[in-house]
Coordinates of C-alpha atoms in Angstrom, one line a residue:
Chain A
E1 CA 0.1 -20.2 -0.5
A2 CA 2.8 -18.4 1.3
G3 CA 2.6 -14.6 1.4
V4 CA 5.2 -12.0 0.9
A5 CA 8.0 -12.5 3.5
Q6 CA 10.0 -9.6 5.0
S7 CA 12.8 -9.3 7.5
P8 CA 13.7 -7.9 9.9
R9 CA 10.3 -6.8 11.3
Y10 CA 11.8 -4.2 13.5
K11 CA 15.0 -2.3 13.5
I12 CA 16.4 0.6 15.5
I13 CA 19.6 2.3 14.3
E14 CA 21.4 5.6 14.9
K15 CA 21.5 8.2 12.2
R16 CA 24.4 7.8 9.7
Q17 CA 24.3 4.0 10.2
S18 CA 23.3 1.6 7.5
V19 CA 20.4 -0.9 7.4
A20 CA 19.2 -3.6 4.9
F21 CA 15.8 -5.1 4.5
W22 CA 15.0 -8.4 2.7
C23 CA 12.0 -9.4 0.8
N24 CA 10.9 -12.8 -0.6
P25 CA 7.8 -12.3 -2.9
I26 CA 5.1 -14.8 -3.5
S27 CA 6.4 -17.6 -5.7
G28 CA 6.0 -16.9 -9.4
H29 CA 5.3 -13.2 -9.0
A30 CA 7.4 -11.3 -11.5
T31 CA 6.7 -7.8 -10.3
L32 CA 8.1 -6.6 -6.9
Y33 CA 7.7 -3.2 -5.2
W34 CA 9.2 -1.4 -2.3
Y35 CA 7.0 1.2 -0.6
Q36 CA 7.8 3.6 2.2
Q37 CA 5.1 4.4 4.7
I38 CA 5.7 7.3 7.0
L39 CA 3.5 7.4 10.1
G40 CA 0.1 9.0 9.2
Q41 CA 0.7 8.9 5.5
G42 CA -0.1 6.6 2.7
P43 CA 2.5 4.3 1.2
K44 CA 4.8 5.9 -1.4
L45 CA 6.5 3.8 -4.1
L46 CA 10.3 3.7 -3.9
I47 CA 11.1 1.2 -6.6
Q48 CA 9.4 -1.3 -8.9
F49 CA 11.1 -4.4 -10.4
Q50 CA 9.9 -6.5 -13.3
N51 CA 11.8 -9.8 -12.9
N52 CA 15.3 -8.4 -12.1
G53 CA 15.0 -5.2 -14.1
V54 CA 14.1 -1.8 -12.6
V55 CA 10.8 -0.4 -14.1
D56 CA 10.4 2.7 -11.9
D57 CA 12.8 4.2 -9.3
S58 CA 11.9 7.8 -9.8
Q59 CA 11.1 8.4 -6.2
L60 CA 14.1 6.5 -4.7
P61 CA 16.6 8.8 -3.0
K62 CA 19.5 7.4 -4.8
D63 CA 22.1 9.2 -2.8
R64 CA 21.3 7.0 0.2
F65 CA 18.9 4.2 -0.9
S66 CA 19.7 1.3 -3.1
A67 CA 17.8 -1.9 -4.1
E68 CA 18.5 -5.0 -6.0
R69 CA 16.7 -8.1 -7.1
L70 CA 19.2 -10.7 -8.2
K71 CA 17.9 -13.6 -10.2
G72 CA 14.4 -12.0 -10.2
V73 CA 13.3 -13.5 -6.9
D74 CA 14.4 -12.0 -3.5
S75 CA 15.1 -8.4 -3.1
T76 CA 17.1 -6.2 -0.7
L77 CA 16.6 -2.6 0.1
K78 CA 19.6 -0.7 1.7
I79 CA 19.8 2.7 3.3
Q80 CA 23.2 4.2 3.9
P81 CA 23.6 6.5 5.7
A82 CA 20.3 6.7 7.4
K83 CA 18.6 10.0 8.4
L84 CA 16.0 10.7 11.0
E85 CA 13.4 11.2 8.3
D86 CA 13.9 7.7 7.1
S87 CA 11.9 6.4 10.1
A88 CA 9.1 4.6 8.5
V89 CA 7.6 1.2 7.6
Y90 CA 9.2 -0.3 4.5
L91 CA 6.6 -2.5 2.7
C92 CA 7.5 -5.0 0.1
A93 CA 4.8 -6.1 -2.3
S94 CA 4.5 -8.4 -5.3
R95 CA 2.2 -9.0 -8.2
I96 CA 2.0 -11.9 -10.6
G97 CA 2.4 -9.7 -13.7
Q98 CA 2.2 -6.1 -14.7
G99 CA -1.5 -6.1 -15.5
A100 CA -3.5 -3.3 -13.8
F101 CA -6.2 -5.9 -12.9
D102 CA -3.8 -8.1 -10.9
T103 CA -3.9 -7.8 -7.2
I104 CA -0.8 -6.5 -5.4
Y105 CA 0.0 -8.4 -2.2
F106 CA 1.9 -6.8 0.7
G107 CA 4.2 -8.2 3.3
E108 CA 3.8 -7.2 7.0
G109 CA 6.5 -4.6 6.6
S110 CA 9.8 -3.7 8.2
W111 CA 9.5 -1.0 10.8
L112 CA 12.6 1.3 11.0
T113 CA 13.3 3.8 13.7
V114 CA 16.3 6.1 13.2
V115 CA 17.5 7.8 16.4
Chain B
G1 CA -0.1 12.4 -12.5
N2 CA -2.4 10.0 -10.7
S3 CA -3.7 11.0 -7.2
V4 CA -6.1 9.9 -4.6
T5 CA -7.9 12.1 -2.1
Q6 CA -9.4 10.4 1.0
M7 CA -11.7 11.6 3.7
E8 CA -9.7 13.0 6.7
G9 CA -9.8 11.0 9.9
P10 CA -9.9 9.8 12.4
V11 CA -13.5 8.5 12.3
T12 CA -15.1 7.1 15.5
L13 CA -18.4 5.3 15.3
S14 CA -20.5 3.2 17.6
E15 CA -21.0 -0.5 16.9
E16 CA -23.7 -1.2 14.3
A17 CA -23.5 2.3 12.8
F18 CA -23.4 2.9 9.1
L19 CA -20.0 3.7 7.6
T20 CA -18.9 5.8 4.7
I21 CA -15.3 6.8 3.9
N22 CA -15.1 9.1 0.9
C23 CA -12.5 8.6 -1.8
T24 CA -12.0 10.6 -5.0
Y25 CA -9.3 10.2 -7.6
T26 CA -7.6 11.9 -10.5
A27 CA -6.2 9.7 -13.3
T28 CA -5.9 9.5 -17.0
G29 CA -7.4 6.6 -18.9
Y30 CA -9.1 3.7 -17.1
P31 CA -7.6 3.0 -13.7
S32 CA -8.4 0.1 -11.4
L33 CA -9.5 1.1 -7.9
F34 CA -8.8 -0.6 -4.6
W35 CA -9.5 -0.4 -0.9
Y36 CA -6.8 -1.8 1.4
V37 CA -7.1 -2.2 5.2
Q38 CA -4.3 -2.2 7.7
Y39 CA -5.0 -3.7 11.1
P40 CA -2.8 -2.6 14.1
G41 CA 0.7 -4.1 13.7
E42 CA -0.1 -5.8 10.4
G43 CA 0.6 -5.2 6.7
L44 CA -1.8 -4.0 4.1
Q45 CA -4.5 -6.4 3.0
L46 CA -6.7 -6.0 0.0
L47 CA -10.3 -5.4 1.1
L48 CA -12.0 -5.0 -2.3
K49 CA -11.4 -3.8 -5.8
A50 CA -13.2 -2.7 -9.0
T51 CA -11.6 -2.6 -12.4
K52 CA -14.1 -0.8 -14.6
A53 CA -16.7 1.9 -14.3
D54 CA -19.9 0.9 -12.5
D55 CA -18.3 -2.2 -11.0
K56 CA -19.1 -2.8 -7.4
G57 CA -16.4 -4.4 -5.2
S58 CA -17.5 -6.1 -2.0
N59 CA -16.0 -8.2 0.8
K60 CA -16.7 -8.8 4.5
G61 CA -19.8 -6.6 4.3
F62 CA -17.9 -3.6 2.8
E63 CA -18.9 -2.3 -0.6
A64 CA -17.6 0.4 -3.0
T65 CA -18.8 1.3 -6.5
Y66 CA -16.5 2.7 -9.2
R67 CA -18.2 5.9 -10.3
K68 CA -16.4 7.4 -13.3
E69 CA -18.7 10.4 -13.7
T70 CA -17.9 11.6 -10.2
T71 CA -14.4 10.0 -10.1
S72 CA -15.2 8.4 -6.8
F73 CA -14.9 5.1 -5.0
H74 CA -16.5 5.6 -1.6
L75 CA -16.3 2.7 0.9
E76 CA -19.5 1.8 2.8
K77 CA -20.7 -0.8 5.4
G78 CA -24.1 -1.1 6.8
S79 CA -23.3 -2.2 10.3
V80 CA -19.8 -1.9 11.6
Q81 CA -18.2 -4.1 14.3
V82 CA -15.4 -3.4 16.8
S83 CA -13.2 -5.8 14.7
D84 CA -13.4 -3.3 11.8
S85 CA -11.2 -0.8 13.6
A86 CA -8.2 -0.3 11.4
V87 CA -6.7 2.2 8.9
Y88 CA -8.4 2.1 5.4
F89 CA -6.5 3.2 2.3
C90 CA -8.0 4.0 -1.0
A91 CA -5.7 3.4 -4.0
L92 CA -5.6 3.3 -7.7
S93 CA -3.6 1.4 -10.3
G94 CA -3.2 3.2 -13.6
D95 CA -3.5 2.1 -17.2
F96 CA -1.0 -0.2 -18.9
G97 CA 2.5 1.3 -18.5
N98 CA 1.5 2.9 -15.2
E99 CA 0.2 0.1 -13.1
K100 CA 1.9 1.1 -9.8
L101 CA -0.5 1.7 -6.8
T102 CA -1.0 5.3 -5.8
F103 CA -2.5 5.6 -2.3
G104 CA -4.5 8.1 -0.4
T105 CA -3.4 9.2 3.1
G106 CA -5.5 6.7 4.9
T107 CA -8.5 7.0 7.3
R108 CA -8.2 5.6 10.8
L109 CA -11.5 4.0 11.9
T110 CA -12.3 3.3 15.5
I111 CA -15.5 1.4 16.5
I112 CA -16.6 1.7 20.1
P113 CA -18.9 -1.0 21.7

């Protein structure tokens, strides 16, 4: 079974530029998450989708971050304009349903450096 | 809201030593508890989980028991190996309607030969 796919793996941009990350969840997984992991910290949820609807985006900085999940499969996360403090690993994860007992599977992450 | 408190790192042990990484949580209702591991340059992998009180999760020689009375889920391994060097994250998933994962800050473990 293929895992959660993310791209690009690494990106270096200057502040005020824009960047987009792509995620393809495990086939059949209805729930998709984007997490931000700053170096030395635990991952923090940015947004949760159930199919193509947003369930939780309370911690997404909406003035610069946006995310979409068209057709309930792939998802993109965009940052525009980027700030230095956005340097982090952006993790995509998926889950077959919404049940608390279901395992959440993570991709390898997209490592962003803003200079 | 839900929160997870993890033992501060980094932790350095000799090969074959006994490992304990402490984890306590705050949550309403009946959360599920998880340990994730992150090897250098890789994504998070589920190590083990427990979904109700007194459950013991185990995998690759690691164990953790869901203790509701002490709100804890400590990770243990009897004899660590160099290949166990990684960052370990304790996490919880809340009750229905709040199933997102909330993570601790992570504990970096280094095993020396």
